[in-house]
CSV table of C-alpha atoms in Angstrom, one decimal:
chain,number,residue,atom,x,y,z
A,156,UNK,CA,-131.6,-96.0,-78.1
A,157,UNK,CA,-133.5,-99.3,-77.9
A,158,UNK,CA,-131.7,-102.4,-76.7
A,159,UNK,CA,-131.2,-105.2,-79.2
A,160,UNK,CA,-132.9,-108.5,-78.7
A,161,UNK,CA,-131.5,-110.8,-76.1
A,162,UNK,CA,-132.9,-113.9,-77.8
A,163,UNK,CA,-130.2,-116.3,-78.9
A,164,UNK,CA,-129.8,-117.1,-82.6
A,165,UNK,CA,-132.3,-119.9,-83.4
A,166,UNK,CA,-131.1,-123.5,-83.6
A,167,UNK,CA,-133.0,-126.7,-83.9
A,168,UNK,CA,-134.9,-127.2,-80.7
A,169,UNK,CA,-133.3,-124.2,-79.2
A,170,UNK,CA,-133.9,-123.4,-75.5
A,171,UNK,CA,-135.2,-119.9,-75.4
A,172,UNK,CA,-134.3,-117.4,-72.7
A,173,UNK,CA,-137.9,-116.2,-72.2
A,174,UNK,CA,-137.1,-114.0,-69.3
A,175,UNK,CA,-134.7,-112.0,-71.4
A,176,UNK,CA,-137.2,-111.9,-74.3
A,177,UNK,CA,-140.0,-110.6,-72.1
A,178,UNK,CA,-137.7,-107.9,-70.7
A,179,UNK,CA,-136.7,-107.0,-74.2
A,180,UNK,CA,-140.4,-106.6,-75.2
A,181,UNK,CA,-141.0,-104.3,-72.2
A,182,UNK,CA,-138.0,-102.2,-73.2
A,183,UNK,CA,-139.3,-101.8,-76.7
A,184,UNK,CA,-142.8,-101.0,-75.4
A,185,UNK,CA,-141.5,-98.3,-73.0
A,186,UNK,CA,-138.9,-96.8,-75.5
A,187,UNK,CA,-141.4,-94.4,-77.2
A,188,UNK,CA,-145.0,-93.2,-77.5
A,189,UNK,CA,-145.8,-95.1,-80.6
A,190,UNK,CA,-148.9,-97.3,-80.2
A,191,UNK,CA,-148.7,-100.9,-81.2
A,192,UNK,CA,-150.8,-102.7,-83.8
A,193,UNK,CA,-150.5,-106.5,-83.4
A,194,UNK,CA,-151.4,-108.5,-86.5
A,195,UNK,CA,-153.5,-111.5,-85.3
A,196,UNK,CA,-154.6,-114.3,-87.7
A,197,UNK,CA,-155.7,-116.8,-85.1
A,198,UNK,CA,-152.8,-119.1,-86.0
A,199,UNK,CA,-149.9,-120.4,-83.8
A,200,UNK,CA,-147.3,-117.7,-84.7
A,201,UNK,CA,-149.6,-114.6,-84.2
A,202,UNK,CA,-151.0,-116.3,-81.0
A,203,UNK,CA,-147.5,-116.8,-79.7
A,204,UNK,CA,-146.5,-113.2,-80.4
A,205,UNK,CA,-149.7,-111.8,-78.8
A,206,UNK,CA,-149.4,-114.0,-75.7
A,207,UNK,CA,-145.7,-112.9,-75.3
A,208,UNK,CA,-146.7,-109.2,-75.6
A,209,UNK,CA,-149.5,-109.6,-73.1
A,210,UNK,CA,-147.3,-111.4,-70.6
A,211,UNK,CA,-144.5,-108.8,-70.9
A,212,UNK,CA,-146.8,-105.7,-70.6
A,213,UNK,CA,-148.8,-107.2,-67.8
A,214,UNK,CA,-145.7,-107.4,-65.7
A,215,UNK,CA,-145.4,-103.6,-65.8
A,216,UNK,CA,-147.0,-101.4,-63.2
A,217,UNK,CA,-150.5,-100.2,-64.3
A,218,UNK,CA,-149.3,-96.6,-64.6
A,219,UNK,CA,-146.7,-97.7,-67.1
A,220,UNK,CA,-149.3,-99.4,-69.4
A,221,UNK,CA,-150.1,-96.2,-71.1
A,222,UNK,CA,-149.5,-97.0,-74.7
A,223,UNK,CA,-152.5,-98.5,-76.5
A,224,UNK,CA,-152.1,-101.9,-78.2
A,225,UNK,CA,-154.5,-102.7,-81.0
A,226,UNK,CA,-155.0,-106.3,-81.9
A,227,UNK,CA,-155.9,-106.4,-85.6
A,228,UNK,CA,-157.4,-109.4,-87.4
A,229,UNK,CA,-158.2,-109.3,-91.1
A,230,UNK,CA,-161.3,-111.2,-92.3
A,231,UNK,CA,-161.4,-111.6,-96.0
A,232,UNK,CA,-165.1,-112.7,-95.8
A,233,UNK,CA,-164.1,-115.9,-97.5
A,234,UNK,CA,-162.1,-117.5,-94.6
A,235,UNK,CA,-162.7,-121.1,-93.7
A,236,UNK,CA,-165.8,-121.0,-91.4
A,237,UNK,CA,-164.0,-122.9,-88.6
A,238,UNK,CA,-161.3,-120.3,-88.4
A,239,UNK,CA,-163.8,-117.4,-88.6
A,240,UNK,CA,-165.8,-118.7,-85.6
A,241,UNK,CA,-162.6,-119.4,-83.7
A,242,UNK,CA,-161.2,-115.9,-84.3
A,243,UNK,CA,-164.5,-114.2,-83.4
A,244,UNK,CA,-164.7,-116.0,-80.1
A,245,UNK,CA,-161.0,-115.3,-79.4
A,246,UNK,CA,-161.3,-111.5,-80.1
A,247,UNK,CA,-164.3,-111.3,-77.8
A,248,UNK,CA,-162.3,-113.1,-75.1
A,249,UNK,CA,-159.3,-110.8,-75.6
A,250,UNK,CA,-161.5,-107.7,-75.1
A,251,UNK,CA,-163.2,-109.1,-72.0
A,252,UNK,CA,-159.9,-110.2,-70.4
A,253,UNK,CA,-158.1,-106.9,-71.3
A,254,UNK,CA,-160.8,-105.0,-69.5
A,255,UNK,CA,-160.7,-107.3,-66.4
A,256,UNK,CA,-156.9,-107.2,-66.2
A,257,UNK,CA,-156.6,-103.4,-66.8
A,258,UNK,CA,-154.6,-104.0,-70.0
A,259,UNK,CA,-154.3,-101.3,-72.7
A,260,UNK,CA,-155.4,-103.8,-75.3
A,261,UNK,CA,-158.4,-103.8,-77.7
A,262,UNK,CA,-159.2,-106.3,-80.5
A,263,UNK,CA,-161.0,-105.7,-83.7
A,264,UNK,CA,-161.5,-107.1,-87.2
A,265,UNK,CA,-161.2,-105.4,-90.5
A,266,UNK,CA,-163.0,-106.5,-93.6
A,267,UNK,CA,-162.7,-105.4,-97.2
A,268,UNK,CA,-165.0,-102.8,-98.7
A,269,UNK,CA,-168.1,-104.4,-100.1
A,270,UNK,CA,-167.2,-103.2,-103.6
A,271,UNK,CA,-163.8,-105.0,-103.2
A,272,UNK,CA,-165.1,-108.3,-101.7
A,273,UNK,CA,-164.4,-111.6,-103.4
A,274,UNK,CA,-167.9,-112.4,-104.5
A,275,UNK,CA,-168.6,-108.9,-105.8
A,276,UNK,CA,-165.6,-109.1,-108.0
A,277,UNK,CA,-165.9,-112.7,-109.1
A,278,UNK,CA,-169.7,-113.1,-109.4
A,279,UNK,CA,-170.6,-109.4,-109.8
A,280,UNK,CA,-167.9,-108.2,-112.2
A,281,UNK,CA,-166.9,-111.6,-113.5
A,282,UNK,CA,-163.3,-111.6,-112.5
A,283,UNK,CA,-161.9,-115.1,-113.1
A,284,UNK,CA,-160.8,-117.2,-110.1
A,285,UNK,CA,-157.4,-116.0,-108.8
A,286,UNK,CA,-154.3,-117.5,-110.3
A,287,UNK,CA,-150.6,-117.0,-109.9
A,288,UNK,CA,-150.6,-114.8,-113.0
A,289,UNK,CA,-153.7,-112.8,-112.0
A,290,UNK,CA,-153.8,-112.7,-108.2
A,291,UNK,CA,-156.3,-109.9,-107.8
A,292,UNK,CA,-157.5,-110.9,-104.4
A,293,UNK,CA,-154.7,-110.3,-101.9
A,294,UNK,CA,-154.5,-106.6,-102.2
A,295,UNK,CA,-158.3,-106.0,-102.2
A,296,UNK,CA,-159.1,-108.5,-99.4
A,297,UNK,CA,-156.1,-108.3,-97.1
A,298,UNK,CA,-153.6,-105.5,-97.8
A,299,UNK,CA,-156.1,-102.6,-98.3
A,300,UNK,CA,-158.3,-103.2,-95.2
A,301,UNK,CA,-155.3,-103.7,-92.9
A,302,UNK,CA,-153.5,-100.7,-94.3
A,303,UNK,CA,-156.6,-98.5,-94.0
A,304,UNK,CA,-156.6,-99.3,-90.3
A,305,UNK,CA,-152.9,-98.6,-89.9
A,306,UNK,CA,-153.1,-95.3,-91.8
A,307,UNK,CA,-156.0,-94.2,-89.5
A,308,UNK,CA,-153.8,-94.9,-86.5
A,309,UNK,CA,-150.9,-93.1,-88.1
A,310,UNK,CA,-153.1,-90.1,-88.7
A,311,UNK,CA,-154.2,-90.2,-85.0
A,312,UNK,CA,-150.9,-90.8,-83.3
A,313,UNK,CA,-148.3,-89.7,-85.9
A,314,UNK,CA,-146.4,-93.1,-86.0
A,315,UNK,CA,-147.3,-96.7,-85.1
A,316,UNK,CA,-145.4,-100.0,-84.6
A,317,UNK,CA,-146.7,-103.1,-86.3
A,318,UNK,CA,-146.1,-106.2,-84.2
A,319,UNK,CA,-146.1,-109.2,-86.5
A,320,UNK,CA,-145.8,-112.9,-85.6
A,321,UNK,CA,-143.5,-113.8,-88.4
A,322,UNK,CA,-140.4,-116.0,-88.2
A,323,UNK,CA,-137.3,-115.9,-90.4
A,324,UNK,CA,-137.0,-119.7,-90.2
A,325,UNK,CA,-140.4,-120.1,-92.0
A,326,UNK,CA,-138.8,-119.5,-95.4
A,327,UNK,CA,-135.7,-118.0,-97.0
A,328,UNK,CA,-137.8,-115.4,-98.8
A,329,UNK,CA,-139.4,-114.2,-95.6
A,330,UNK,CA,-136.0,-114.0,-93.9
A,331,UNK,CA,-134.7,-111.9,-96.7
A,332,UNK,CA,-137.7,-109.5,-96.6
A,333,UNK,CA,-137.4,-109.2,-92.8
A,334,UNK,CA,-133.8,-108.1,-93.0
A,335,UNK,CA,-134.2,-105.5,-95.8
A,336,UNK,CA,-135.6,-102.6,-93.7
A,337,UNK,CA,-133.9,-103.1,-90.3
A,338,UNK,CA,-133.0,-100.0,-88.4
A,339,UNK,CA,-129.5,-100.3,-86.9
A,340,UNK,CA,-129.4,-100.1,-83.2
A,341,UNK,CA,-133.1,-100.8,-82.6
A,342,UNK,CA,-135.4,-103.7,-82.6
A,343,UNK,CA,-137.6,-102.1,-85.4
A,344,UNK,CA,-137.7,-102.2,-89.1
A,345,UNK,CA,-139.2,-99.6,-91.5
A,346,UNK,CA,-142.5,-100.7,-93.1
A,347,UNK,CA,-141.9,-101.3,-96.8
A,348,UNK,CA,-144.8,-99.1,-98.0
A,349,UNK,CA,-146.5,-97.2,-95.2
A,350,UNK,CA,-144.8,-94.0,-94.0
A,351,UNK,CA,-145.0,-93.6,-90.3
A,352,UNK,CA,-145.3,-97.3,-89.7
A,353,UNK,CA,-142.5,-99.5,-88.2
A,354,UNK,CA,-142.3,-103.2,-87.7
A,355,UNK,CA,-141.4,-105.3,-84.6
A,356,UNK,CA,-141.0,-109.1,-84.9
A,357,UNK,CA,-140.6,-110.5,-81.4
A,358,UNK,CA,-140.6,-114.2,-82.4
A,359,UNK,CA,-138.4,-113.7,-85.5
A,360,UNK,CA,-135.8,-116.2,-84.1
A,361,UNK,CA,-138.3,-118.9,-83.1
A,362,UNK,CA,-138.6,-122.3,-84.7
A,363,UNK,CA,-141.9,-124.1,-85.0
A,364,UNK,CA,-140.9,-126.2,-82.0
A,365,UNK,CA,-140.2,-123.1,-80.0
A,366,UNK,CA,-143.7,-121.7,-80.8
A,367,UNK,CA,-145.5,-124.8,-79.8
A,368,UNK,CA,-143.4,-125.3,-76.7
A,369,UNK,CA,-144.3,-121.8,-75.5
A,370,UNK,CA,-148.0,-122.1,-76.3
A,371,UNK,CA,-148.4,-125.5,-74.6
A,372,UNK,CA,-146.3,-124.6,-71.5
A,373,UNK,CA,-147.9,-121.2,-70.9
A,374,UNK,CA,-151.6,-120.6,-70.3
A,375,UNK,CA,-153.4,-118.1,-72.6
A,376,UNK,CA,-154.0,-114.8,-70.7
A,377,UNK,CA,-157.4,-114.4,-72.3
A,378,UNK,CA,-158.6,-117.8,-71.3
A,379,UNK,CA,-158.3,-119.8,-74.5
A,380,UNK,CA,-157.0,-123.3,-74.5
A,381,UNK,CA,-154.0,-123.6,-76.8
A,382,UNK,CA,-154.5,-127.3,-77.0
A,383,UNK,CA,-157.6,-126.6,-79.0
A,384,UNK,CA,-155.4,-124.6,-81.4
A,385,UNK,CA,-153.0,-127.5,-81.7
A,386,UNK,CA,-156.0,-129.9,-82.4
A,387,UNK,CA,-157.2,-127.6,-85.2
A,388,UNK,CA,-153.7,-127.6,-86.8
A,389,UNK,CA,-153.6,-131.4,-86.6
A,390,UNK,CA,-157.0,-131.8,-88.2
A,391,UNK,CA,-156.1,-129.4,-91.0
A,392,UNK,CA,-152.4,-130.4,-91.3
A,393,UNK,CA,-151.9,-126.6,-91.8
A,394,UNK,CA,-149.8,-123.5,-91.2
A,395,UNK,CA,-151.3,-120.1,-90.9
A,396,UNK,CA,-151.9,-117.1,-93.2
A,397,UNK,CA,-150.2,-114.0,-91.6
A,398,UNK,CA,-151.7,-110.6,-91.6
A,399,UNK,CA,-150.6,-109.3,-94.9
A,400,UNK,CA,-149.7,-105.6,-94.9
A,401,UNK,CA,-147.6,-105.3,-98.0
A,402,UNK,CA,-146.9,-107.1,-101.3
A,403,UNK,CA,-143.5,-108.4,-100.0
A,404,UNK,CA,-145.2,-110.4,-97.3
A,405,UNK,CA,-145.8,-114.0,-98.5
A,406,UNK,CA,-149.4,-115.0,-98.5
A,407,UNK,CA,-150.7,-118.5,-98.0
A,408,UNK,CA,-149.1,-121.7,-99.3
A,409,UNK,CA,-150.3,-125.2,-100.2
A,410,UNK,CA,-151.4,-126.4,-96.8
A,411,UNK,CA,-152.3,-123.3,-94.8
A,412,UNK,CA,-155.4,-121.9,-93.1
A,413,UNK,CA,-156.9,-119.2,-95.3
A,414,UNK,CA,-159.5,-118.4,-97.8
A,415,UNK,CA,-161.6,-121.5,-98.7
A,416,UNK,CA,-162.0,-120.2,-102.2
A,417,UNK,CA,-158.3,-120.0,-102.9
A,418,UNK,CA,-157.5,-121.3,-106.4
A,419,UNK,CA,-153.9,-120.1,-106.5
A,420,UNK,CA,-152.9,-123.4,-105.0
A,421,UNK,CA,-153.5,-126.7,-106.8
A,422,UNK,CA,-155.3,-128.3,-103.9
A,423,UNK,CA,-156.7,-127.1,-100.7
A,424,UNK,CA,-154.9,-129.6,-98.5
A,425,UNK,CA,-156.0,-127.9,-95.3
A,426,UNK,CA,-159.7,-128.2,-96.2
A,427,UNK,CA,-159.3,-131.7,-97.4
A,428,UNK,CA,-157.6,-132.8,-94.2
A,429,UNK,CA,-160.3,-131.1,-92.1
A,430,UNK,CA,-163.0,-133.0,-94.0
A,431,UNK,CA,-161.1,-136.3,-93.6
A,432,UNK,CA,-160.9,-135.6,-89.9
A,433,UNK,CA,-164.6,-135.3,-89.3
A,434,UNK,CA,-165.6,-131.9,-90.6
A,435,UNK,CA,-167.6,-133.3,-93.5
A,436,UNK,CA,-170.1,-130.4,-93.3
A,437,UNK,CA,-167.5,-128.4,-95.2
A,438,UNK,CA,-167.7,-130.6,-98.3
A,439,UNK,CA,-169.9,-128.2,-100.3
A,440,UNK,CA,-167.2,-125.5,-99.9
A,441,UNK,CA,-164.5,-127.8,-101.2
A,442,UNK,CA,-166.7,-128.9,-104.1
A,443,UNK,CA,-167.4,-125.2,-105.1
A,444,UNK,CA,-163.7,-124.3,-104.7
A,445,UNK,CA,-162.7,-127.2,-107.0
A,446,UNK,CA,-165.2,-126.0,-109.6
A,447,UNK,CA,-163.7,-122.6,-109.5
A,448,UNK,CA,-160.3,-124.1,-110.0
A,449,UNK,CA,-161.5,-126.1,-113.0
A,450,UNK,CA,-162.5,-122.8,-114.7
A,451,UNK,CA,-158.7,-122.1,-114.9
A,452,UNK,CA,-158.2,-125.2,-117.0
A,453,UNK,CA,-156.8,-123.9,-120.3
A,454,UNK,CA,-158.8,-126.4,-122.3
A,455,UNK,CA,-162.1,-125.3,-120.7
A,456,UNK,CA,-161.7,-121.5,-120.3
A,457,UNK,CA,-163.8,-120.8,-123.3
A,458,UNK,CA,-166.7,-122.6,-121.7
A,459,UNK,CA,-166.9,-120.1,-118.8
A,460,UNK,CA,-165.4,-116.8,-120.1
A,461,UNK,CA,-166.4,-114.1,-122.5
A,462,UNK,CA,-164.4,-113.3,-125.6
A,463,UNK,CA,-164.5,-109.6,-124.7
A,464,UNK,CA,-162.7,-107.9,-121.8
A,465,UNK,CA,-164.6,-106.1,-119.1
A,466,UNK,CA,-164.3,-102.7,-120.9
A,467,UNK,CA,-165.9,-104.3,-124.0
A,468,UNK,CA,-162.7,-104.5,-126.0
A,469,UNK,CA,-161.5,-107.6,-127.8
A,470,UNK,CA,-157.7,-108.4,-127.4
A,471,UNK,CA,-155.6,-110.6,-129.5
A,472,UNK,CA,-151.9,-111.6,-129.0
A,473,UNK,CA,-149.6,-111.8,-132.1
A,474,UNK,CA,-151.3,-113.7,-134.9
A,475,UNK,CA,-153.7,-115.6,-132.7
A,476,UNK,CA,-157.2,-116.1,-134.2
A,477,UNK,CA,-158.9,-116.3,-130.8
A,478,UNK,CA,-159.1,-113.5,-128.3
A,479,UNK,CA,-157.7,-113.4,-124.7
A,480,UNK,CA,-160.5,-114.6,-122.5
A,481,UNK,CA,-162.4,-111.9,-120.5
A,482,UNK,CA,-164.7,-112.1,-117.5
A,483,UNK,CA,-166.9,-115.0,-116.6
A,484,UNK,CA,-170.0,-115.2,-118.9
A,485,UNK,CA,-173.1,-113.7,-117.3
A,486,UNK,CA,-175.0,-117.0,-117.5
A,487,UNK,CA,-172.2,-118.7,-115.6
A,488,UNK,CA,-172.1,-116.0,-113.0
A,489,UNK,CA,-175.8,-116.5,-112.4
A,490,UNK,CA,-175.2,-120.2,-112.1
A,491,UNK,CA,-172.3,-119.6,-109.6
A,492,UNK,CA,-174.5,-117.4,-107.4
A,493,UNK,CA,-177.1,-120.2,-107.2
A,494,UNK,CA,-174.4,-122.8,-106.3
A,495,UNK,CA,-172.9,-120.5,-103.7
A,496,UNK,CA,-176.3,-119.9,-102.0
A,497,UNK,CA,-177.1,-123.7,-102.2
A,498,UNK,CA,-173.7,-124.5,-100.6
A,499,UNK,CA,-174.5,-122.0,-97.8
A,500,UNK,CA,-177.8,-123.8,-97.2
A,501,UNK,CA,-176.1,-127.2,-97.2
A,502,UNK,CA,-173.3,-126.2,-94.9
A,503,UNK,CA,-175.6,-124.6,-92.3
A,504,UNK,CA,-177.9,-127.6,-92.4
A,505,UNK,CA,-175.1,-129.9,-91.3
A,506,UNK,CA,-172.9,-127.6,-89.3
A,507,UNK,CA,-172.3,-128.4,-85.6
A,508,UNK,CA,-173.9,-126.1,-83.0
A,509,UNK,CA,-172.2,-122.7,-83.0
A,510,UNK,CA,-170.6,-123.2,-86.5
A,511,UNK,CA,-173.3,-121.5,-88.6
A,512,UNK,CA,-171.8,-119.3,-91.3
A,513,UNK,CA,-172.7,-116.7,-93.9
A,514,UNK,CA,-170.8,-117.3,-97.2
A,515,UNK,CA,-172.2,-114.2,-98.9
A,516,UNK,CA,-173.6,-111.2,-97.2
A,517,UNK,CA,-176.8,-109.3,-98.2
A,518,UNK,CA,-174.6,-106.2,-98.8
A,519,UNK,CA,-172.6,-108.2,-101.3
A,520,UNK,CA,-175.8,-109.5,-103.0
A,521,UNK,CA,-177.2,-105.9,-103.3
A,522,UNK,CA,-173.9,-104.7,-104.8
A,523,UNK,CA,-173.9,-107.6,-107.3
A,524,UNK,CA,-177.5,-106.7,-108.2
A,525,UNK,CA,-176.5,-103.1,-108.8
A,526,UNK,CA,-173.5,-104.1,-111.1
A,527,UNK,CA,-175.6,-106.6,-113.1
A,528,UNK,CA,-178.3,-104.0,-113.7
A,529,UNK,CA,-175.8,-101.4,-115.0
A,530,UNK,CA,-173.4,-103.7,-116.9
A,531,UNK,CA,-175.7,-106.5,-118.0
A,532,UNK,CA,-179.0,-104.8,-118.3
A,533,UNK,CA,-180.4,-107.3,-115.8
A,534,UNK,CA,-183.8,-105.6,-115.2
A,535,UNK,CA,-185.3,-109.0,-114.4
A,536,UNK,CA,-183.3,-108.9,-111.1
A,537,UNK,CA,-181.7,-112.3,-111.3
A,538,UNK,CA,-180.0,-111.8,-107.9
A,539,UNK,CA,-183.3,-111.4,-106.0
A,540,UNK,CA,-184.9,-114.3,-108.0
A,541,UNK,CA,-182.0,-116.6,-107.2
A,542,UNK,CA,-182.0,-115.7,-103.5
A,543,UNK,CA,-185.7,-116.5,-103.4
A,544,UNK,CA,-185.6,-119.7,-105.4
A,545,UNK,CA,-182.7,-121.2,-103.4
A,546,UNK,CA,-183.2,-119.9,-99.9
A,547,UNK,CA,-186.9,-119.1,-99.9
A,548,UNK,CA,-186.4,-115.6,-98.5
A,549,UNK,CA,-186.7,-112.1,-100.0
A,550,UNK,CA,-183.6,-110.1,-100.4
A,551,UNK,CA,-184.0,-106.7,-98.6
A,552,UNK,CA,-183.5,-103.9,-101.1
A,553,UNK,CA,-182.7,-100.9,-98.9
A,554,UNK,CA,-183.1,-97.6,-100.7
A,555,UNK,CA,-184.0,-99.2,-104.0
A,556,UNK,CA,-184.7,-96.6,-106.7
A,557,UNK,CA,-188.4,-96.4,-107.3
A,558,UNK,CA,-187.6,-95.5,-110.9
A,559,UNK,CA,-185.7,-98.8,-111.6
A,560,UNK,CA,-186.6,-100.6,-114.7
A,561,UNK,CA,-188.5,-103.9,-114.2
A,562,UNK,CA,-188.8,-107.3,-115.9
A,563,UNK,CA,-191.7,-106.0,-118.0
A,564,UNK,CA,-189.6,-103.1,-119.2
A,565,UNK,CA,-186.9,-105.7,-120.3
A,566,UNK,CA,-189.5,-107.5,-122.4
A,567,UNK,CA,-190.6,-104.3,-124.2
A,568,UNK,CA,-187.0,-103.3,-124.8
A,569,UNK,CA,-186.2,-106.7,-126.2
A,570,UNK,CA,-189.1,-106.4,-128.7
A,571,UNK,CA,-188.0,-102.9,-129.8
A,572,UNK,CA,-184.4,-104.0,-130.2
A,573,UNK,CA,-185.4,-107.1,-132.2
A,574,UNK,CA,-187.4,-104.8,-134.5
A,575,UNK,CA,-184.4,-102.5,-135.2
A,576,UNK,CA,-181.7,-105.2,-134.9
A,577,UNK,CA,-180.0,-103.7,-131.9
A,578,UNK,CA,-178.3,-105.4,-128.9
A,579,UNK,CA,-180.8,-105.2,-125.9
A,580,UNK,CA,-177.8,-104.9,-123.5
A,581,UNK,CA,-176.5,-101.9,-125.4
A,582,UNK,CA,-179.8,-100.0,-125.1
A,583,UNK,CA,-180.2,-101.1,-121.5
A,584,UNK,CA,-176.7,-99.7,-120.6
A,585,UNK,CA,-177.5,-96.4,-122.4
A,586,UNK,CA,-180.8,-96.1,-120.5
A,587,UNK,CA,-179.2,-96.9,-117.2
A,588,UNK,CA,-176.5,-94.2,-117.9
A,589,UNK,CA,-179.2,-91.7,-118.6
A,590,UNK,CA,-181.1,-92.7,-115.5
A,591,UNK,CA,-178.0,-92.4,-113.3
A,592,UNK,CA,-177.7,-88.6,-114.1
A,593,UNK,CA,-181.4,-87.8,-113.7
A,594,UNK,CA,-182.0,-84.6,-111.8
A,595,UNK,CA,-178.3,-83.4,-111.9
A,596,UNK,CA,-177.7,-79.8,-113.0
A,597,UNK,CA,-174.4,-80.6,-114.6
A,598,UNK,CA,-174.8,-83.5,-117.1
A,599,UNK,CA,-171.3,-83.4,-118.7
A,600,UNK,CA,-170.7,-86.9,-117.3
A,601,UNK,CA,-173.3,-88.4,-119.4
A,602,UNK,CA,-171.4,-87.7,-122.6
A,603,UNK,CA,-168.4,-89.7,-121.3
A,604,UNK,CA,-170.6,-92.6,-120.3
A,605,UNK,CA,-172.3,-92.7,-123.6
A,606,UNK,CA,-169.0,-92.6,-125.5
A,607,UNK,CA,-167.6,-95.5,-123.3
A,608,UNK,CA,-170.7,-97.6,-123.9
A,609,UNK,CA,-170.7,-97.0,-127.7
A,610,UNK,CA,-167.0,-97.7,-127.8
A,611,UNK,CA,-167.5,-101.3,-126.7
A,612,UNK,CA,-167.5,-104.2,-129.2
A,613,UNK,CA,-171.2,-105.1,-129.7
A,614,UNK,CA,-170.9,-107.6,-132.5
A,615,UNK,CA,-171.2,-111.3,-131.8
A,616,UNK,CA,-168.1,-113.5,-131.3
A,617,UNK,CA,-168.5,-115.3,-134.7
A,618,UNK,CA,-168.5,-112.0,-136.6
A,619,UNK,CA,-165.5,-110.6,-134.7
A,620,UNK,CA,-163.4,-113.8,-135.1
A,621,UNK,CA,-164.3,-114.1,-138.8
A,622,UNK,CA,-163.1,-110.6,-139.4
A,623,UNK,CA,-159.9,-111.4,-137.5
A,624,UNK,CA,-159.2,-114.4,-139.7
A,625,UNK,CA,-159.8,-112.5,-142.9
A,626,UNK,CA,-157.5,-109.7,-141.8
A,627,UNK,CA,-154.7,-112.2,-140.9
A,628,UNK,CA,-155.2,-114.0,-144.2
A,629,UNK,CA,-154.8,-110.7,-146.1
A,630,UNK,CA,-151.7,-109.8,-144.2
A,631,UNK,CA,-150.2,-113.2,-145.0
A,632,UNK,CA,-150.9,-112.7,-148.7
A,633,UNK,CA,-149.3,-109.3,-148.7
A,634,UNK,CA,-146.1,-110.6,-147.0
A,635,UNK,CA,-143.4,-111.7,-149.5
A,636,UNK,CA,-142.5,-115.3,-149.2
A,637,UNK,CA,-139.2,-115.2,-151.3
A,638,UNK,CA,-136.3,-115.9,-148.9
A,639,UNK,CA,-134.0,-113.7,-151.0
A,640,UNK,CA,-136.4,-110.8,-150.8
A,641,UNK,CA,-136.7,-111.2,-147.1
A,642,UNK,CA,-132.9,-111.2,-146.7
A,643,UNK,CA,-132.5,-108.0,-148.8
A,644,UNK,CA,-135.2,-106.2,-146.9
């Protein structure tokens, strides 16, 4: 049975028994054959946890350092560029130092699947900017990539231990979550959602002062300067976003390092503070983030969003005469893509040496292009045209289908549809559906595709809303207004 932690209960400015804590970490490490996966976000807490683990394991004889330790960092692809560059440099330093010091440690990043990326969902599919009521980003960008890595290690080793740099003093909610799945008599907790995964939190009892005291009084074993980390925190007035591995783990708050596009918070205080402290090359990102936040303004939603849902249906609540807003309008998505590419050009033009960044990858652009062709009938290839007009370069189209419809085909289709009073987008979707099953022996799928396309609402907004108003008016006329009749019934 594993020994319990020797760390004293945290108090303000507590003096930590580091020797006992390091001995405790070694005991947990040697207690079983489960490999460790250390969540590393680049912030103070995860850095402190990793540095403690490194110091504890390094004190063991080389022959006892058998159990692999994976350092896992999650890159959402929309992290603040300063943080991305810092983490990339740190992960490289960790791998170099681990090899030189004969440590069983390897560091790697995980990223979301391209189809799940922020820009593919927001610009490609038209998902509105995340909000507290519709926070679609966390699971796709953080939870799923980290969990996929953990599941692969579970499949390889049977069980794993997640080492997280989380502290109970950080919030009452986190303290409650951390206590829910504790295993009596051990230092581990059960993971809330992943079978075969356990959780170890070595700095659970640390205060903020304890974390900084440790980092500033102990050199980084992989050669980083923790004073640089402190300076970054001071410039951003920020906390850190932990590696999120389940829905119970709190994500980022009002003044934390994290995704520069985050609109769940009212203001990005960390980005604003960094700009005020000299990182003015980040201004285009803050401007774009603030524009996304403005699209959540209830008074302006109709300017940016379609009256239909993504599946082509129109949804009303109660006796409302206007529908629930759907995805961003296609024209606005094209506008956003241009602004994003322009922001990327502006940022890189002013960025300090070594701070160049890619805001949207070519793989994302190609996926957006594919979605627009299928869902919007965008045969004119607005993605490639926008990339060329803003950046001056040609978007590589690897494996592009030689049978793709082109801009001239779109003109012909528009003329035919105008003649027969049909929506060009409807016919474009039907043709794309047919093209997608060309050459297949079994074509049963095409019937479902055609049914789904024809089942969408293809009338214009005015027609749909006028019909809604007429229906509501008829219902009101048919409803008795006599209070006595209402009481009897």
